[in-house]
PDB file of C-alpha atoms in Angstrom:
ATOM      1  CA  UNK A   1    -170.964  29.599 169.421  1.00 77.00           C
ATOM      2  CA  UNK A   2    -170.094  30.251 165.780  1.00 84.00           C
ATOM      3  CA  UNK A   3    -172.863  29.529 163.131  1.00 91.00           C
ATOM      4  CA  UNK A   4    -171.814  28.994 159.626  1.00 96.00           C
ATOM      5  CA  UNK A   5    -174.212  28.887 156.896  1.00 97.00           C
ATOM      6  CA  UNK A   6    -173.250  27.667 153.279  1.00 98.00           C
ATOM      7  CA  UNK A   7    -175.049  28.055 149.956  1.00 98.00           C
ATOM      8  CA  UNK A   8    -176.008  26.488 147.774  1.00 98.00           C
ATOM      9  CA  UNK A   9    -176.041  22.805 149.010  1.00 97.00           C
ATOM     10  CA  UNK A  10    -175.779  21.536 145.397  1.00 98.00           C
ATOM     11  CA  UNK A  11    -174.269  23.231 142.292  1.00 98.00           C
ATOM     12  CA  UNK A  12    -174.249  21.804 138.759  1.00 98.00           C
ATOM     13  CA  UNK A  13    -172.229  23.617 136.008  1.00 98.00           C
ATOM     14  CA  UNK A  14    -171.064  23.034 132.639  1.00 98.00           C
ATOM     15  CA  UNK A  15    -167.300  22.430 132.072  1.00 98.00           C
ATOM     16  CA  UNK A  16    -165.628  25.730 131.538  1.00 97.00           C
ATOM     17  CA  UNK A  17    -168.182  27.775 133.506  1.00 98.00           C
ATOM     18  CA  UNK A  18    -167.503  29.524 136.746  1.00 98.00           C
ATOM     19  CA  UNK A  19    -168.693  28.157 140.227  1.00 98.00           C
ATOM     20  CA  UNK A  20    -169.468  30.326 143.126  1.00 98.00           C
ATOM     21  CA  UNK A  21    -170.154  29.129 146.798  1.00 98.00           C
ATOM     22  CA  UNK A  22    -170.904  31.498 149.551  1.00 98.00           C
ATOM     23  CA  UNK A  23    -170.633  31.137 153.367  1.00 98.00           C
ATOM     24  CA  UNK A  24    -171.842  33.444 156.076  1.00 98.00           C
ATOM     25  CA  UNK A  25    -170.782  33.479 159.608  1.00 96.00           C
ATOM     26  CA  UNK A  26    -171.904  35.010 163.003  1.00 94.00           C
ATOM     27  CA  UNK A  27    -168.944  35.742 165.067  1.00 91.00           C
ATOM     28  CA  UNK A  28    -167.428  39.045 163.964  1.00 90.00           C
ATOM     29  CA  UNK A  29    -164.082  38.126 165.831  1.00 89.00           C
ATOM     30  CA  UNK A  30    -163.473  35.164 163.470  1.00 91.00           C
ATOM     31  CA  UNK A  31    -160.208  35.640 161.790  1.00 90.00           C
ATOM     32  CA  UNK A  32    -159.365  32.624 159.592  1.00 93.00           C
ATOM     33  CA  UNK A  33    -161.492  31.200 156.723  1.00 96.00           C
ATOM     34  CA  UNK A  34    -160.381  27.997 154.892  1.00 96.00           C
ATOM     35  CA  UNK A  35    -162.038  25.991 152.124  1.00 98.00           C
ATOM     36  CA  UNK A  36    -161.738  22.304 151.878  1.00 98.00           C
ATOM     37  CA  UNK A  37    -162.544  19.933 148.921  1.00 98.00           C
ATOM     38  CA  UNK A  38    -163.716  16.486 149.706  1.00 97.00           C
ATOM     39  CA  UNK A  39    -163.959  13.665 147.141  1.00 96.00           C
ATOM     40  CA  UNK A  40    -166.173  10.701 147.838  1.00 93.00           C
ATOM     41  CA  UNK A  41    -164.581   8.651 150.547  1.00 92.00           C
ATOM     42  CA  UNK A  42    -161.466  10.627 150.857  1.00 95.00           C
ATOM     43  CA  UNK A  43    -160.086  13.183 153.360  1.00 96.00           C
ATOM     44  CA  UNK A  44    -160.979  16.901 153.054  1.00 96.00           C
ATOM     45  CA  UNK A  45    -158.093  18.752 151.420  1.00 96.00           C
ATOM     46  CA  UNK A  46    -157.305  22.412 152.109  1.00 95.00           C
ATOM     47  CA  UNK A  47    -157.483  24.239 148.923  1.00 97.00           C
ATOM     48  CA  UNK A  48    -157.281  27.825 149.825  1.00 97.00           C
ATOM     49  CA  UNK A  49    -157.586  29.895 152.909  1.00 95.00           C
ATOM     50  CA  UNK A  50    -157.862  33.624 153.816  1.00 94.00           C
ATOM     51  CA  UNK A  51    -157.350  35.697 156.921  1.00 90.00           C
ATOM     52  CA  UNK A  52    -159.368  38.539 158.152  1.00 84.00           C
ATOM     53  CA  UNK A  53    -156.904  41.285 157.237  1.00 84.00           C
ATOM     54  CA  UNK A  54    -157.161  40.386 153.489  1.00 84.00           C
ATOM     55  CA  UNK A  55    -160.048  40.935 151.121  1.00 91.00           C
ATOM     56  CA  UNK A  56    -159.194  38.536 148.404  1.00 95.00           C
ATOM     57  CA  UNK A  57    -156.755  35.715 147.624  1.00 95.00           C
ATOM     58  CA  UNK A  58    -156.247  33.882 144.407  1.00 97.00           C
ATOM     59  CA  UNK A  59    -154.448  30.556 143.392  1.00 95.00           C
ATOM     60  CA  UNK A  60    -154.717  29.823 139.741  1.00 96.00           C
ATOM     61  CA  UNK A  61    -158.320  28.977 139.062  1.00 97.00           C
ATOM     62  CA  UNK A  62    -159.524  29.405 142.612  1.00 98.00           C
ATOM     63  CA  UNK A  63    -160.038  32.508 144.569  1.00 98.00           C
ATOM     64  CA  UNK A  64    -161.688  33.404 147.839  1.00 98.00           C
ATOM     65  CA  UNK A  65    -163.119  36.908 148.680  1.00 97.00           C
ATOM     66  CA  UNK A  66    -163.982  38.013 152.201  1.00 96.00           C
ATOM     67  CA  UNK A  67    -166.402  40.787 153.292  1.00 95.00           C
ATOM     68  CA  UNK A  68    -165.825  41.284 157.011  1.00 93.00           C
ATOM     69  CA  UNK A  69    -168.574  43.856 157.310  1.00 93.00           C
ATOM     70  CA  UNK A  70    -171.075  41.594 155.955  1.00 94.00           C
ATOM     71  CA  UNK A  71    -169.579  38.514 157.529  1.00 95.00           C
ATOM     72  CA  UNK A  72    -169.461  36.512 154.449  1.00 96.00           C
ATOM     73  CA  UNK A  73    -166.854  34.886 152.256  1.00 97.00           C
ATOM     74  CA  UNK A  74    -167.001  33.126 148.859  1.00 98.00           C
ATOM     75  CA  UNK A  75    -165.138  30.577 146.890  1.00 98.00           C
ATOM     76  CA  UNK A  76    -164.810  31.222 143.152  1.00 98.00           C
ATOM     77  CA  UNK A  77    -163.732  28.596 140.746  1.00 98.00           C
ATOM     78  CA  UNK A  78    -163.199  29.504 137.118  1.00 98.00           C
ATOM     79  CA  UNK A  79    -162.757  27.428 134.095  1.00 98.00           C
ATOM     80  CA  UNK A  80    -164.333  24.369 135.872  1.00 98.00           C
ATOM     81  CA  UNK A  81    -163.135  21.008 134.978  1.00 97.00           C
ATOM     82  CA  UNK A  82    -164.796  17.545 135.626  1.00 97.00           C
ATOM     83  CA  UNK A  83    -162.174  16.882 138.222  1.00 97.00           C
ATOM     84  CA  UNK A  84    -163.403  19.870 140.216  1.00 98.00           C
ATOM     85  CA  UNK A  85    -166.537  17.806 141.011  1.00 98.00           C
ATOM     86  CA  UNK A  86    -166.486  17.164 144.766  1.00 98.00           C
ATOM     87  CA  UNK A  87    -168.050  18.369 148.065  1.00 98.00           C
ATOM     88  CA  UNK A  88    -166.675  21.764 149.119  1.00 98.00           C
ATOM     89  CA  UNK A  89    -166.844  22.827 152.820  1.00 98.00           C
ATOM     90  CA  UNK A  90    -166.128  26.366 154.110  1.00 98.00           C
ATOM     91  CA  UNK A  91    -164.926  26.731 157.681  1.00 97.00           C
ATOM     92  CA  UNK A  92    -164.394  29.529 160.147  1.00 95.00           C
ATOM     93  CA  UNK A  93    -162.066  29.827 163.147  1.00 92.00           C
ATOM     94  CA  UNK A  94    -162.626  32.295 165.936  1.00 80.00           C
ATOM     95  CA  UNK A  95    -160.079  34.393 167.631  1.00 69.00           C
ATOM     96  CA  UNK A  96    -158.736  33.912 171.155  1.00 59.00           C
ATOM     97  CA  UNK A  97    -159.257  30.894 173.289  1.00 55.00           C
ATOM     98  CA  UNK A  98    -160.689  28.822 170.340  1.00 52.00           C
ATOM     99  CA  UNK A  99    -157.685  26.580 170.391  1.00 68.00           C
ATOM    100  CA  UNK A 100    -157.700  26.442 166.477  1.00 83.00           C
ATOM    101  CA  UNK A 101    -161.199  24.848 166.343  1.00 89.00           C
ATOM    102  CA  UNK A 102    -162.924  25.115 163.011  1.00 93.00           C
ATOM    103  CA  UNK A 103    -166.691  25.363 162.494  1.00 93.00           C
ATOM    104  CA  UNK A 104    -167.795  23.905 159.231  1.00 96.00           C
ATOM    105  CA  UNK A 105    -170.527  24.773 156.882  1.00 97.00           C
ATOM    106  CA  UNK A 106    -172.797  21.944 155.660  1.00 97.00           C
ATOM    107  CA  UNK A 107    -171.068  21.528 152.406  1.00 97.00           C
ATOM    108  CA  UNK A 108    -171.834  22.045 148.648  1.00 98.00           C
ATOM    109  CA  UNK A 109    -171.929  19.245 146.145  1.00 98.00           C
ATOM    110  CA  UNK A 110    -170.428  20.582 143.028  1.00 98.00           C
ATOM    111  CA  UNK A 111    -170.877  18.674 139.782  1.00 98.00           C
ATOM    112  CA  UNK A 112    -169.141  19.767 136.748  1.00 98.00           C
ATOM    113  CA  UNK A 113    -170.765  18.259 133.592  1.00 96.00           C
ATOM    114  CA  UNK A 114    -168.506  17.556 130.606  1.00 93.00           C
TER     115      UNK A 114
ATOM    116  CA  UNK B   1    -148.989  20.785 154.549  1.00 75.00           C
ATOM    117  CA  UNK B   2    -148.591  18.332 157.433  1.00 80.00           C
ATOM    118  CA  UNK B   3    -148.730  14.667 156.448  1.00 91.00           C
ATOM    119  CA  UNK B   4    -151.217  12.711 158.579  1.00 95.00           C
ATOM    120  CA  UNK B   5    -152.040   8.964 158.660  1.00 96.00           C
ATOM    121  CA  UNK B   6    -154.680   7.018 160.140  1.00 97.00           C
ATOM    122  CA  UNK B   7    -155.013   3.375 160.880  1.00 97.00           C
ATOM    123  CA  UNK B   8    -157.032   1.296 160.230  1.00 97.00           C
ATOM    124  CA  UNK B   9    -158.669   2.709 157.137  1.00 97.00           C
ATOM    125  CA  UNK B  10    -161.640   0.523 157.446  1.00 97.00           C
ATOM    126  CA  UNK B  11    -162.846  -1.693 160.319  1.00 97.00           C
ATOM    127  CA  UNK B  12    -166.001  -3.841 160.676  1.00 97.00           C
ATOM    128  CA  UNK B  13    -166.787  -4.994 164.186  1.00 96.00           C
ATOM    129  CA  UNK B  14    -169.572  -6.729 166.110  1.00 97.00           C
ATOM    130  CA  UNK B  15    -171.871  -4.698 168.364  1.00 97.00           C
ATOM    131  CA  UNK B  16    -170.366  -4.450 171.827  1.00 97.00           C
ATOM    132  CA  UNK B  17    -166.689  -4.533 170.848  1.00 97.00           C
ATOM    133  CA  UNK B  18    -164.221  -1.719 171.265  1.00 97.00           C
ATOM    134  CA  UNK B  19    -162.276  -0.289 168.331  1.00 98.00           C
ATOM    135  CA  UNK B  20    -159.152   1.804 168.489  1.00 98.00           C
ATOM    136  CA  UNK B  21    -158.298   4.205 165.753  1.00 98.00           C
ATOM    137  CA  UNK B  22    -154.774   5.639 165.490  1.00 97.00           C
ATOM    138  CA  UNK B  23    -153.912   9.158 164.129  1.00 96.00           C
ATOM    139  CA  UNK B  24    -150.276   9.893 163.477  1.00 95.00           C
ATOM    140  CA  UNK B  25    -148.589  13.237 162.383  1.00 93.00           C
ATOM    141  CA  UNK B  26    -145.755  11.978 160.161  1.00 93.00           C
ATOM    142  CA  UNK B  27    -143.739  15.075 159.635  1.00 88.00           C
ATOM    143  CA  UNK B  28    -144.776  17.450 162.396  1.00 82.00           C
ATOM    144  CA  UNK B  29    -144.908  17.365 166.166  1.00 86.00           C
ATOM    145  CA  UNK B  30    -148.571  18.114 166.832  1.00 87.00           C
ATOM    146  CA  UNK B  31    -149.535  19.376 170.297  1.00 86.00           C
ATOM    147  CA  UNK B  32    -153.174  19.641 169.175  1.00 89.00           C
ATOM    148  CA  UNK B  33    -155.148  17.161 167.140  1.00 93.00           C
ATOM    149  CA  UNK B  34    -158.907  17.041 166.412  1.00 95.00           C
ATOM    150  CA  UNK B  35    -161.308  14.067 166.068  1.00 97.00           C
ATOM    151  CA  UNK B  36    -164.261  14.510 163.769  1.00 97.00           C
ATOM    152  CA  UNK B  37    -167.164  12.165 162.778  1.00 97.00           C
ATOM    153  CA  UNK B  38    -168.750  12.333 159.390  1.00 97.00           C
ATOM    154  CA  UNK B  39    -172.020  10.684 158.540  1.00 95.00           C
ATOM    155  CA  UNK B  40    -172.914  10.071 154.849  1.00 93.00           C
ATOM    156  CA  UNK B  41    -173.815  13.368 152.942  1.00 91.00           C
ATOM    157  CA  UNK B  42    -173.150  15.380 156.037  1.00 95.00           C
ATOM    158  CA  UNK B  43    -170.527  17.855 157.193  1.00 95.00           C
ATOM    159  CA  UNK B  44    -167.688  17.197 159.620  1.00 95.00           C
ATOM    160  CA  UNK B  45    -168.752  17.151 163.221  1.00 94.00           C
ATOM    161  CA  UNK B  46    -166.085  17.983 165.760  1.00 94.00           C
ATOM    162  CA  UNK B  47    -166.065  15.367 168.496  1.00 96.00           C
ATOM    163  CA  UNK B  48    -163.081  16.371 170.684  1.00 95.00           C
ATOM    164  CA  UNK B  49    -159.729  18.289 170.836  1.00 93.00           C
ATOM    165  CA  UNK B  50    -156.871  16.049 171.600  1.00 91.00           C
ATOM    166  CA  UNK B  51    -154.107  17.751 173.586  1.00 87.00           C
ATOM    167  CA  UNK B  52    -150.651  16.134 174.137  1.00 86.00           C
ATOM    168  CA  UNK B  53    -150.003  15.352 177.681  1.00 85.00           C
ATOM    169  CA  UNK B  54    -153.401  16.503 178.902  1.00 86.00           C
ATOM    170  CA  UNK B  55    -157.020  15.417 178.845  1.00 89.00           C
ATOM    171  CA  UNK B  56    -159.051  15.771 175.748  1.00 92.00           C
ATOM    172  CA  UNK B  57    -161.715  18.417 175.452  1.00 93.00           C
ATOM    173  CA  UNK B  58    -165.081  17.002 174.252  1.00 95.00           C
ATOM    174  CA  UNK B  59    -167.806  18.867 172.413  1.00 94.00           C
ATOM    175  CA  UNK B  60    -171.208  19.010 173.912  1.00 93.00           C
ATOM    176  CA  UNK B  61    -173.142  15.857 173.409  1.00 94.00           C
ATOM    177  CA  UNK B  62    -170.115  13.543 172.933  1.00 96.00           C
ATOM    178  CA  UNK B  63    -169.626  11.040 175.580  1.00 94.00           C
ATOM    179  CA  UNK B  64    -166.171  10.998 176.797  1.00 93.00           C
ATOM    180  CA  UNK B  65    -166.521   7.611 178.466  1.00 95.00           C
ATOM    181  CA  UNK B  66    -167.686   6.043 175.100  1.00 96.00           C
ATOM    182  CA  UNK B  67    -165.091   7.874 172.982  1.00 97.00           C
ATOM    183  CA  UNK B  68    -161.699   7.536 174.754  1.00 96.00           C
ATOM    184  CA  UNK B  69    -158.884   9.760 173.393  1.00 95.00           C
ATOM    185  CA  UNK B  70    -155.327   9.497 174.307  1.00 92.00           C
ATOM    186  CA  UNK B  71    -152.602  11.881 173.109  1.00 89.00           C
ATOM    187  CA  UNK B  72    -149.570  10.349 174.627  1.00 83.00           C
ATOM    188  CA  UNK B  73    -146.951  11.800 172.207  1.00 89.00           C
ATOM    189  CA  UNK B  74    -146.538  14.736 169.812  1.00 89.00           C
ATOM    190  CA  UNK B  75    -147.112  12.414 166.847  1.00 92.00           C
ATOM    191  CA  UNK B  76    -149.833  10.002 167.962  1.00 94.00           C
ATOM    192  CA  UNK B  77    -153.531  10.385 169.152  1.00 95.00           C
ATOM    193  CA  UNK B  78    -155.802   7.442 169.492  1.00 96.00           C
ATOM    194  CA  UNK B  79    -159.608   7.295 169.528  1.00 97.00           C
ATOM    195  CA  UNK B  80    -161.177   4.276 171.077  1.00 97.00           C
ATOM    196  CA  UNK B  81    -164.854   3.691 170.458  1.00 98.00           C
ATOM    197  CA  UNK B  82    -165.928   1.638 173.446  1.00 97.00           C
ATOM    198  CA  UNK B  83    -168.941  -0.797 173.380  1.00 96.00           C
ATOM    199  CA  UNK B  84    -169.590   0.157 169.790  1.00 97.00           C
ATOM    200  CA  UNK B  85    -173.125  -0.019 168.504  1.00 96.00           C
ATOM    201  CA  UNK B  86    -174.557   0.112 164.878  1.00 96.00           C
ATOM    202  CA  UNK B  87    -175.379   3.839 165.400  1.00 96.00           C
ATOM    203  CA  UNK B  88    -171.629   4.495 165.900  1.00 97.00           C
ATOM    204  CA  UNK B  89    -171.002   3.370 162.257  1.00 97.00           C
ATOM    205  CA  UNK B  90    -169.514   6.417 160.658  1.00 97.00           C
ATOM    206  CA  UNK B  91    -166.365   7.982 158.982  1.00 97.00           C
ATOM    207  CA  UNK B  92    -163.831   9.036 161.779  1.00 98.00           C
ATOM    208  CA  UNK B  93    -161.336  11.594 160.560  1.00 98.00           C
ATOM    209  CA  UNK B  94    -158.609  13.218 162.663  1.00 97.00           C
ATOM    210  CA  UNK B  95    -156.776  16.373 161.833  1.00 95.00           C
ATOM    211  CA  UNK B  96    -153.430  17.987 163.006  1.00 93.00           C
ATOM    212  CA  UNK B  97    -152.911  21.742 163.595  1.00 87.00           C
ATOM    213  CA  UNK B  98    -149.730  22.665 161.661  1.00 81.00           C
ATOM    214  CA  UNK B  99    -147.217  25.296 162.756  1.00 74.00           C
ATOM    215  CA  UNK B 100    -147.737  27.028 159.470  1.00 72.00           C
ATOM    216  CA  UNK B 101    -148.463  30.751 158.985  1.00 73.00           C
ATOM    217  CA  UNK B 102    -152.286  30.296 159.599  1.00 76.00           C
ATOM    218  CA  UNK B 103    -152.009  27.152 161.845  1.00 82.00           C
ATOM    219  CA  UNK B 104    -153.730  25.329 159.147  1.00 88.00           C
ATOM    220  CA  UNK B 105    -155.650  21.965 159.785  1.00 91.00           C
ATOM    221  CA  UNK B 106    -154.642  18.999 157.732  1.00 93.00           C
ATOM    222  CA  UNK B 107    -156.629  15.931 157.784  1.00 96.00           C
ATOM    223  CA  UNK B 108    -155.887  12.088 157.927  1.00 96.00           C
ATOM    224  CA  UNK B 109    -157.409   9.831 155.458  1.00 97.00           C
ATOM    225  CA  UNK B 110    -160.283   8.794 157.646  1.00 97.00           C
ATOM    226  CA  UNK B 111    -161.409   5.441 159.193  1.00 98.00           C
ATOM    227  CA  UNK B 112    -164.712   3.926 157.905  1.00 97.00           C
ATOM    228  CA  UNK B 113    -166.220   2.154 160.958  1.00 98.00           C
ATOM    229  CA  UNK B 114    -169.037  -0.359 160.402  1.00 97.00           C
ATOM    230  CA  UNK B 115    -170.682  -1.918 163.357  1.00 97.00           C
ATOM    231  CA  UNK B 116    -172.813  -4.892 162.713  1.00 96.00           C
TER     232      UNK B 116
END
């Protein structure tokens, strides 16, 4: 099955700095890569996603890049704010017969210090 | 995105009792829903795929007789934890596969189960 590795497990930055979280995956047929933000005790919220036919996608301060050859994708948050503090999960979905199942990384606890 | 609700949000029960958790898709007819379990400071662990009108598909290691799933309509899936024990205490979250461009998954608010 799919194996997703996420790094780092914790990340602490100063307000205004950028934060980068990286995930690698094992199945080269995977075609959909979402990122979720989860605040303590709350539901995971979809913040950005990318499909395998696109190399980069941006939404205001958040961007995701995908390198299919190397089988890794990254979340970039610029101009971080304290409210960005949360746990971020990457996920991967395979193609064909996976019935939309996602495999999640172990998460990154991001702390933005004021 | 899809609007998903869960009920109850929190439940405390005695060991040996059964607990039913409901997951509703409020604005979308969902043929597929997922049930996850999340322990503190850990990632989401997929328990099963809930398919409307058919039997759920369980992940390896998840006991189907202990975690009963019923997806009787396009807007409701239920998870029943039977004969709950303290080790079943966890955060249970459902998700809905939307009909959007990427068939995105949207999550319910979760149910915190504490078994005494």
